[in-house]
Amino acid sequence: MDLSVRIGPLHLRNPLIAASGCFGYGLEYADLVDLASLGGVAVKGLFLKEREGHPPPRIVETPSGMLNAIGLQGIGIRRFISEKMPGLRQRGAVVFVNICGSTLDEYVELARILDGEEGVAALELNISCPNIKEGGITFGCNLGATFDVVSAVRRATRLPIIPKLTPNVTDISAFARAAEDAGADAVSLVNTFLAMAIDVETRRPRLSNVMGGLSGPAIRPIAVRMVYECARKVKIPIIGIGGISTANDVLEFMIAGATAVQVGTANFVDPFIWPKLIDGVRAYMERHRLARLADLIGTIEPGGKGNDGSTAGRA
Ligand SMILES: Cc1cc2nc3c(=O)[nH]c(=O)nc-3n(C[C@H](O)[C@H](O)[C@H](O)COP(=O)(O)O)c2cc1C
C-alpha cells in the first residue's frame, strides 16, 4: 500500500503532519513518536528573536475544542537552528519550519537564514496567528499583503513555501489564489478561529489576552468546507487542518481535496494518536481496494442520495 503524497517538490511518506504549536519543536515528542514515521513535523512558530508570549491563563477548554492565546512564545530562529535542528536531522524528521514576522522584512530575513539550513524541508508562513498584535494575521487578512509577503519570500529562498491561511476571512479561496499567484508551492489551512470565553462569576475573559484561537473537533466541518472551496480555486496542493482526531477525519479532508493534513489539538489529548491514524487509513484502503492513497485526493462525489437513502442536497 502506498500512503505517500507529494507537496510540490516534497515526497512525504504519508499525509500526516504534526501541526505547528501542538508538537513543540518535535524533539519533545521524540520518545513517544518516531518522528521519521510522520509525513512531517511543523515546528512551533518562530520569529527572528525569542519571545515570551502572553501571560497565563492562555488556554481554556471549550466544548469539543480549546481556546489558546499563547502569543507565539518561542526560542527564536538562531537557537532553533543550533539547539533543535541537529536532533531533528538525526531523527530523520521532515521539518516544516513555521515562520512568523512582525514585518514583511522579517519573513524575508527568516527565509534567507533557513534557505541554507540542512534538513529544512519547507517553510510554512504563518500569516494567520490571531493572537499577536503586529504581523501574522494582518498579512493573512489582506489579499494584497498576502500576495506581497509570499512573493517576497519566494524571491528569498529556493525552499518550498507554504503560506498558512486564516479562516477569519469571508472568502478563504481568494487568499489561496493570491498565495498561488505569488508563487507558493502549497497552502495549509486552517489556523484557529478568533474566539473568546467569559467567566460569568467574575465577568472576566477567561484568557489574559481576552481573545484567542479556537481549535479542535468543533472547527472540523468548517475547515473541511474551506478545503473544499480552495480545492476548486487553486491547483497547488492543500494541507488540510482543523479538528482531525480519527482516520476518518483524515480521509474526509483528503476526499474534500487535501493532499496532506495536520493534526494539532488531538495530539494533546492523545500523543500516541499517530500509529492509530495510519492503521485506520490503511484499513480503509484495504476495504476500498485502494492501492495509492493519493488517488483519494479530491474524489468527492456530487451531493445526492446519502447512505441512508436521504437527499443530501444543500439548503
Ligand atoms: C496551543 C496552540 C498553539 C499553536 N501555535 C501555532 C503556531 O505557532 N503557528 C501556527 O501556524 N499555528 C499554531 N497553532 C494552530 C494549529 O497549528 C492548527 O492550525 C489549529 O490548532 C487547528 O488544528 P487542530 O484543530 O488540529 O488543532 C496553534 C494551535 C494551538 C492549539
CSV table of C-alpha atoms and ligand atoms in Angstrom, one decimal:
chain,number,residue,atom,x,y,z
A,1,MET,CA,0.0,0.0,0.0
A,2,ASP,CA,1.3,3.4,-0.9
A,3,LEU,CA,0.5,6.1,1.5
A,4,SER,CA,2.9,8.7,0.1
A,5,VAL,CA,1.9,12.1,-1.2
A,6,ARG,CA,3.6,14.9,-3.0
A,7,ILE,CA,3.6,18.6,-1.8
A,8,GLY,CA,5.3,20.5,-4.6
A,9,PRO,CA,8.8,19.0,-4.8
A,10,LEU,CA,8.4,17.2,-1.5
A,11,HIS,CA,7.7,13.5,-1.3
A,12,LEU,CA,6.1,12.6,2.0
A,13,ARG,CA,5.9,9.0,3.2
A,14,ASN,CA,2.3,9.6,4.4
A,15,PRO,CA,0.0,12.6,4.6
A,16,LEU,CA,0.2,13.1,8.4
A,17,ILE,CA,2.0,16.2,9.6
A,18,ALA,CA,2.2,17.4,13.2
A,19,ALA,CA,0.6,20.9,13.4
A,20,SER,CA,2.6,23.9,14.5
A,21,GLY,CA,2.3,24.8,18.1
A,22,CYS,CA,0.9,21.4,19.1
A,23,PHE,CA,4.1,19.4,18.8
A,24,GLY,CA,6.8,21.6,20.4
A,25,TYR,CA,9.9,21.6,18.2
A,26,GLY,CA,9.3,17.9,17.6
A,27,LEU,CA,12.1,16.7,19.9
A,28,GLU,CA,9.8,17.0,23.0
A,29,TYR,CA,7.8,14.1,21.5
A,30,ALA,CA,10.7,12.1,20.1
A,31,ASP,CA,10.5,9.5,23.0
A,32,LEU,CA,6.8,8.9,22.2
A,33,VAL,CA,6.7,9.1,18.5
A,34,ASP,CA,9.1,8.0,15.8
A,35,LEU,CA,9.5,11.4,14.1
A,36,ALA,CA,10.6,9.8,10.8
A,37,SER,CA,7.4,7.8,10.7
A,38,LEU,CA,5.4,11.0,10.2
A,39,GLY,CA,4.8,12.7,6.9
A,40,GLY,CA,6.3,15.8,8.5
A,41,VAL,CA,6.7,17.9,11.7
A,42,ALA,CA,5.7,21.5,11.6
A,43,VAL,CA,7.5,23.2,14.5
A,44,LYS,CA,6.3,25.9,16.8
A,45,GLY,CA,6.1,29.3,15.1
A,46,LEU,CA,9.4,31.2,15.1
A,47,PHE,CA,10.3,34.8,14.9
A,48,LEU,CA,13.9,36.1,14.5
A,49,LYS,CA,14.1,36.8,18.2
A,50,GLU,CA,13.0,34.9,21.3
A,51,ARG,CA,9.5,35.8,22.6
A,52,GLU,CA,7.8,35.3,25.9
A,53,GLY,CA,4.2,35.1,24.7
A,54,HIS,CA,1.2,36.2,26.7
A,55,PRO,CA,0.9,35.7,30.5
A,56,PRO,CA,-1.4,32.9,31.8
A,57,PRO,CA,-4.2,32.0,31.6
A,58,ARG,CA,-3.6,31.3,27.9
A,59,ILE,CA,-5.5,28.0,27.4
A,60,VAL,CA,-9.2,27.3,28.0
A,61,GLU,CA,-11.1,24.1,27.3
A,62,THR,CA,-14.3,24.5,25.4
A,63,PRO,CA,-17.0,22.0,24.1
A,64,SER,CA,-15.2,19.8,21.6
A,65,GLY,CA,-12.2,22.1,21.4
A,66,MET,CA,-10.0,24.6,23.1
A,67,LEU,CA,-9.0,28.3,23.0
A,68,ASN,CA,-5.4,29.4,23.1
A,69,ALA,CA,-3.7,32.7,23.2
A,70,ILE,CA,-0.1,31.6,23.6
A,71,GLY,CA,1.1,34.7,21.7
A,72,LEU,CA,3.8,32.8,19.8
A,73,GLN,CA,6.2,32.1,22.6
A,74,GLY,CA,9.4,30.8,21.0
A,75,ILE,CA,13.1,30.5,21.2
A,76,GLY,CA,13.9,32.5,18.0
A,77,ILE,CA,15.5,31.2,14.8
A,78,ARG,CA,19.1,31.2,15.9
A,79,ARG,CA,18.6,29.0,19.0
A,80,PHE,CA,16.2,26.8,16.9
A,81,ILE,CA,18.9,26.1,14.4
A,82,SER,CA,21.7,25.4,16.9
A,83,GLU,CA,19.6,23.6,19.6
A,84,LYS,CA,16.8,21.8,17.7
A,85,MET,CA,17.9,21.2,14.1
A,86,PRO,CA,20.7,18.7,14.9
A,87,GLY,CA,18.3,16.4,16.8
A,88,LEU,CA,15.6,16.7,14.1
A,89,ARG,CA,18.1,15.9,11.4
A,90,GLN,CA,19.5,12.9,13.4
A,91,ARG,CA,15.9,11.5,13.8
A,92,GLY,CA,15.1,11.9,10.1
A,93,ALA,CA,12.2,14.3,10.7
A,94,VAL,CA,10.8,16.1,7.6
A,95,VAL,CA,10.9,19.6,9.1
A,96,PHE,CA,8.4,22.3,8.2
A,97,VAL,CA,9.6,25.5,9.8
A,98,ASN,CA,6.7,27.7,10.8
A,99,ILE,CA,7.9,31.3,10.5
A,100,CYS,CA,6.2,34.5,11.7
A,101,GLY,CA,7.1,38.1,11.2
A,102,SER,CA,6.0,41.5,12.5
A,103,THR,CA,7.1,42.9,9.2
A,104,LEU,CA,7.5,41.7,5.6
A,105,ASP,CA,11.3,42.1,6.0
A,106,GLU,CA,11.3,39.8,9.0
A,107,TYR,CA,9.7,37.0,6.9
A,108,VAL,CA,12.3,37.6,4.2
A,109,GLU,CA,15.1,37.5,6.7
A,110,LEU,CA,13.9,34.3,8.3
A,111,ALA,CA,13.6,32.7,4.8
A,112,ARG,CA,17.1,33.7,3.9
A,113,ILE,CA,18.5,32.3,7.1
A,114,LEU,CA,16.7,29.0,6.7
A,115,ASP,CA,17.5,28.7,2.9
A,116,GLY,CA,20.9,27.3,3.6
A,117,GLU,CA,20.0,25.1,6.6
A,118,GLU,CA,20.4,21.4,6.0
A,119,GLY,CA,17.3,19.4,7.0
A,120,VAL,CA,14.7,22.1,6.5
A,121,ALA,CA,12.1,20.6,4.1
A,122,ALA,CA,9.8,23.6,3.7
A,123,LEU,CA,8.8,26.9,5.2
A,124,GLU,CA,5.3,27.3,6.5
A,125,LEU,CA,4.5,31.0,6.5
A,126,ASN,CA,2.3,31.8,9.5
A,127,ILE,CA,0.3,34.8,8.2
A,128,SER,CA,-2.7,33.7,10.3
A,129,CYS,CA,-2.0,33.8,14.0
A,130,PRO,CA,-4.9,35.6,15.7
A,131,ASN,CA,-3.0,36.1,18.9
A,132,ILE,CA,-0.4,38.8,18.1
A,133,LYS,CA,-0.8,42.5,17.6
A,134,GLU,CA,1.6,43.1,14.7
A,135,GLY,CA,2.3,41.0,11.7
A,136,GLY,CA,0.8,37.5,11.4
A,137,ILE,CA,-2.9,37.7,10.7
A,138,THR,CA,-2.7,41.3,9.5
A,139,PHE,CA,-0.9,39.9,6.4
A,140,GLY,CA,-3.3,37.0,6.2
A,141,CYS,CA,-6.5,39.1,6.2
A,142,ASN,CA,-5.5,41.3,3.3
A,143,LEU,CA,-5.2,39.9,-0.2
A,144,GLY,CA,-2.5,42.4,-1.3
A,145,ALA,CA,-0.4,41.8,1.8
A,146,THR,CA,-0.7,38.1,1.4
A,147,PHE,CA,0.5,38.3,-2.2
A,148,ASP,CA,3.3,40.7,-1.3
A,149,VAL,CA,4.7,38.6,1.6
A,150,VAL,CA,4.5,35.3,-0.3
A,151,SER,CA,6.2,36.9,-3.4
A,152,ALA,CA,9.0,38.5,-1.2
A,153,VAL,CA,9.7,35.2,0.5
A,154,ARG,CA,9.6,33.4,-2.9
A,155,ARG,CA,12.4,35.6,-4.1
A,156,ALA,CA,14.4,35.0,-0.9
A,157,THR,CA,14.5,31.2,-0.9
A,158,ARG,CA,14.5,28.0,-3.1
A,159,LEU,CA,12.8,26.1,-0.3
A,160,PRO,CA,9.1,25.1,-0.8
A,161,ILE,CA,6.9,27.8,0.7
A,162,ILE,CA,3.5,27.0,2.2
A,163,PRO,CA,1.5,30.0,3.5
A,164,LYS,CA,-0.8,29.0,6.3
A,165,LEU,CA,-4.2,30.7,5.9
A,166,THR,CA,-6.6,32.1,8.4
A,167,PRO,CA,-10.3,31.1,8.4
A,168,ASN,CA,-11.1,34.6,9.8
A,169,VAL,CA,-11.9,36.0,6.3
A,170,THR,CA,-15.0,36.0,4.2
A,171,ASP,CA,-13.6,34.0,1.2
A,172,ILE,CA,-10.6,32.0,2.1
A,173,SER,CA,-10.3,30.7,-1.5
A,174,ALA,CA,-9.4,34.2,-2.7
A,175,PHE,CA,-6.4,34.1,-0.3
A,176,ALA,CA,-5.4,30.6,-1.5
A,177,ARG,CA,-5.4,32.0,-5.1
A,178,ALA,CA,-3.4,35.1,-4.1
A,179,ALA,CA,-0.8,32.7,-2.5
A,180,GLU,CA,-0.7,30.6,-5.6
A,181,ASP,CA,-0.3,33.6,-7.9
A,182,ALA,CA,2.6,34.8,-5.7
A,183,GLY,CA,4.5,31.5,-6.2
A,184,ALA,CA,3.5,29.4,-3.2
A,185,ASP,CA,4.2,25.6,-3.5
A,186,ALA,CA,1.1,24.7,-1.4
A,187,VAL,CA,-1.2,26.3,1.1
A,188,SER,CA,-2.1,25.0,4.6
A,189,LEU,CA,-5.5,25.8,6.1
A,190,VAL,CA,-6.8,26.5,8.6
A,191,ASN,CA,-5.3,28.3,11.5
A,192,THR,CA,-7.5,28.9,14.6
A,193,PHE,CA,-10.8,30.8,14.6
A,194,LEU,CA,-10.8,34.0,16.6
A,195,ALA,CA,-13.0,33.4,19.7
A,196,MET,CA,-13.5,34.1,23.4
A,197,ALA,CA,-14.9,32.8,26.6
A,198,ILE,CA,-16.1,34.7,29.7
A,199,ASP,CA,-16.3,33.5,33.3
A,200,VAL,CA,-19.8,34.6,34.3
A,201,GLU,CA,-19.0,34.7,38.1
A,202,THR,CA,-16.1,37.2,37.7
A,203,ARG,CA,-17.3,38.6,34.4
A,204,ARG,CA,-13.7,38.4,33.2
A,205,PRO,CA,-12.5,37.0,30.0
A,206,ARG,CA,-11.0,33.5,30.6
A,207,LEU,CA,-7.9,34.3,28.6
A,208,SER,CA,-5.5,37.1,29.7
A,209,ASN,CA,-5.4,38.2,26.1
A,210,VAL,CA,-9.2,38.4,26.1
A,211,MET,CA,-9.5,36.7,22.7
A,212,GLY,CA,-7.8,33.5,21.5
A,213,GLY,CA,-8.0,30.9,18.7
A,214,LEU,CA,-10.5,28.1,18.7
A,215,SER,CA,-9.2,24.7,17.6
A,216,GLY,CA,-10.2,21.0,17.9
A,217,PRO,CA,-13.1,18.9,16.6
A,218,ALA,CA,-15.5,21.9,17.0
A,219,ILE,CA,-14.0,23.6,13.9
A,220,ARG,CA,-13.6,20.5,11.7
A,221,PRO,CA,-16.7,20.8,9.5
A,222,ILE,CA,-15.9,24.5,8.8
A,223,ALA,CA,-12.3,23.6,7.9
A,224,VAL,CA,-13.5,20.8,5.6
A,225,ARG,CA,-15.7,23.2,3.8
A,226,MET,CA,-12.8,25.7,3.4
A,227,VAL,CA,-10.5,23.0,2.0
A,228,TYR,CA,-13.3,22.0,-0.5
A,229,GLU,CA,-13.7,25.6,-1.6
A,230,CYS,CA,-10.0,26.2,-2.0
A,231,ALA,CA,-9.5,22.9,-3.9
A,232,ARG,CA,-11.9,24.2,-6.6
A,233,LYS,CA,-10.0,27.5,-6.9
A,234,VAL,CA,-6.3,26.5,-6.9
A,235,LYS,CA,-4.0,23.9,-8.5
A,236,ILE,CA,-1.3,23.8,-5.8
A,237,PRO,CA,-1.7,21.2,-3.1
A,238,ILE,CA,-3.7,21.9,0.0
A,239,ILE,CA,-2.7,20.8,3.5
A,240,GLY,CA,-6.0,20.4,5.5
A,241,ILE,CA,-6.0,21.3,9.2
A,242,GLY,CA,-8.8,21.6,11.8
A,243,GLY,CA,-10.0,19.2,14.4
A,244,ILE,CA,-8.7,16.0,12.9
A,245,SER,CA,-8.7,13.2,15.6
A,246,THR,CA,-9.6,10.0,13.7
A,247,ALA,CA,-8.5,8.2,10.5
A,248,ASN,CA,-12.0,9.1,9.1
A,249,ASP,CA,-11.3,12.7,9.6
A,250,VAL,CA,-8.0,12.4,7.7
A,251,LEU,CA,-9.9,10.7,4.8
A,252,GLU,CA,-12.7,13.3,4.9
A,253,PHE,CA,-10.2,16.1,4.4
A,254,MET,CA,-8.5,14.2,1.5
A,255,ILE,CA,-11.7,13.5,-0.2
A,256,ALA,CA,-12.6,17.2,0.1
A,257,GLY,CA,-9.3,18.0,-1.8
A,258,ALA,CA,-6.5,18.0,0.7
A,259,THR,CA,-3.2,16.3,-0.3
A,260,ALA,CA,-2.0,16.1,3.3
A,261,VAL,CA,-3.3,17.0,6.7
A,262,GLN,CA,-2.0,18.3,10.0
A,263,VAL,CA,-3.1,17.2,13.4
A,264,GLY,CA,-2.9,19.7,16.3
A,265,THR,CA,-5.2,19.6,19.3
A,266,ALA,CA,-5.8,15.9,19.1
A,267,ASN,CA,-2.1,15.3,19.8
A,268,PHE,CA,-2.6,17.0,23.2
A,269,VAL,CA,-5.4,14.6,24.0
A,270,ASP,CA,-3.5,11.5,22.8
A,271,PRO,CA,0.2,11.8,21.9
A,272,PHE,CA,0.0,8.1,20.7
A,273,ILE,CA,-2.5,9.0,18.1
A,274,TRP,CA,-0.2,8.8,15.1
A,275,PRO,CA,0.0,5.0,14.5
A,276,LYS,CA,-3.7,4.8,15.2
A,277,LEU,CA,-4.4,7.2,12.4
A,278,ILE,CA,-2.1,5.4,10.0
A,279,ASP,CA,-3.6,2.0,10.8
A,280,GLY,CA,-7.1,3.4,10.3
A,281,VAL,CA,-6.1,4.9,6.9
A,282,ARG,CA,-4.6,1.5,5.9
A,283,ALA,CA,-7.8,-0.4,6.9
A,284,TYR,CA,-9.9,2.0,4.8
A,285,MET,CA,-7.5,1.5,1.8
A,286,GLU,CA,-7.9,-2.3,2.2
A,287,ARG,CA,-11.7,-2.1,2.5
A,288,HIS,CA,-11.9,0.1,-0.6
A,289,ARG,CA,-9.2,-1.7,-2.6
A,290,LEU,CA,-7.2,1.5,-2.8
A,291,ALA,CA,-3.5,0.9,-3.7
A,292,ARG,CA,-2.4,4.5,-3.7
A,293,LEU,CA,-3.8,6.9,-1.1
A,294,ALA,CA,-3.0,9.8,-3.4
A,295,ASP,CA,-5.8,8.6,-5.6
A,296,LEU,CA,-8.3,9.6,-3.0
A,297,ILE,CA,-7.5,13.3,-3.1
A,298,GLY,CA,-10.4,15.4,-4.3
A,299,THR,CA,-12.6,12.4,-5.1
A,300,ILE,CA,-15.7,13.9,-3.5
A,301,GLU,CA,-18.9,12.8,-5.3
A,302,PRO,CA,-21.7,15.3,-6.1
A,303,GLY,CA,-24.4,15.7,-3.5
A,304,GLY,CA,-27.4,13.5,-3.8
A,305,LYS,CA,-28.6,10.3,-2.1
A,306,GLY,CA,-26.8,9.5,1.1
A,307,ASN,CA,-26.2,6.1,2.5
A,308,ASP,CA,-29.5,6.3,4.3
A,309,GLY,CA,-31.3,7.0,1.1
A,310,SER,CA,-32.0,10.6,2.1
A,311,THR,CA,-31.4,13.5,-0.1
A,312,ALA,CA,-28.3,15.3,0.9
A,313,GLY,CA,-28.9,18.4,-1.1
A,314,ARG,CA,-27.9,21.9,0.0
A,315,ALA,CA,-30.3,24.0,1.9
B,1,LIG,C1,-1.7,25.7,21.7
B,1,LIG,C2,-1.6,26.0,20.2
B,1,LIG,C3,-0.5,26.7,19.6
B,1,LIG,C4,-0.5,26.9,18.3
B,1,LIG,N1,0.6,27.6,17.7
B,1,LIG,C5,0.7,27.8,16.4
B,1,LIG,C6,1.9,28.4,15.8
B,1,LIG,O1,2.9,28.6,16.5
B,1,LIG,N2,1.9,28.6,14.5
B,1,LIG,C7,0.8,28.2,13.7
B,1,LIG,O2,0.9,28.4,12.5
B,1,LIG,N3,-0.3,27.6,14.2
B,1,LIG,C8,-0.4,27.4,15.5
B,1,LIG,N4,-1.5,26.8,16.1
B,1,LIG,C9,-2.6,26.4,15.2
B,1,LIG,C10,-2.5,24.9,14.8
B,1,LIG,O3,-1.3,24.6,14.1
B,1,LIG,C11,-3.7,24.5,13.9
B,1,LIG,O4,-3.8,25.2,12.7
B,1,LIG,C12,-5.1,24.7,14.7
B,1,LIG,O5,-4.9,24.3,16.0
B,1,LIG,C13,-6.2,23.8,14.1
B,1,LIG,O6,-5.9,22.5,14.1
B,1,LIG,P1,-6.4,21.4,15.2
B,1,LIG,O7,-7.9,21.7,15.4
B,1,LIG,O8,-6.0,20.1,14.8
B,1,LIG,O9,-5.7,21.8,16.5
B,1,LIG,C14,-1.6,26.5,17.4
B,1,LIG,C15,-2.7,25.9,18.0
B,1,LIG,C16,-2.7,25.6,19.4
B,1,LIG,C17,-3.9,24.9,19.9
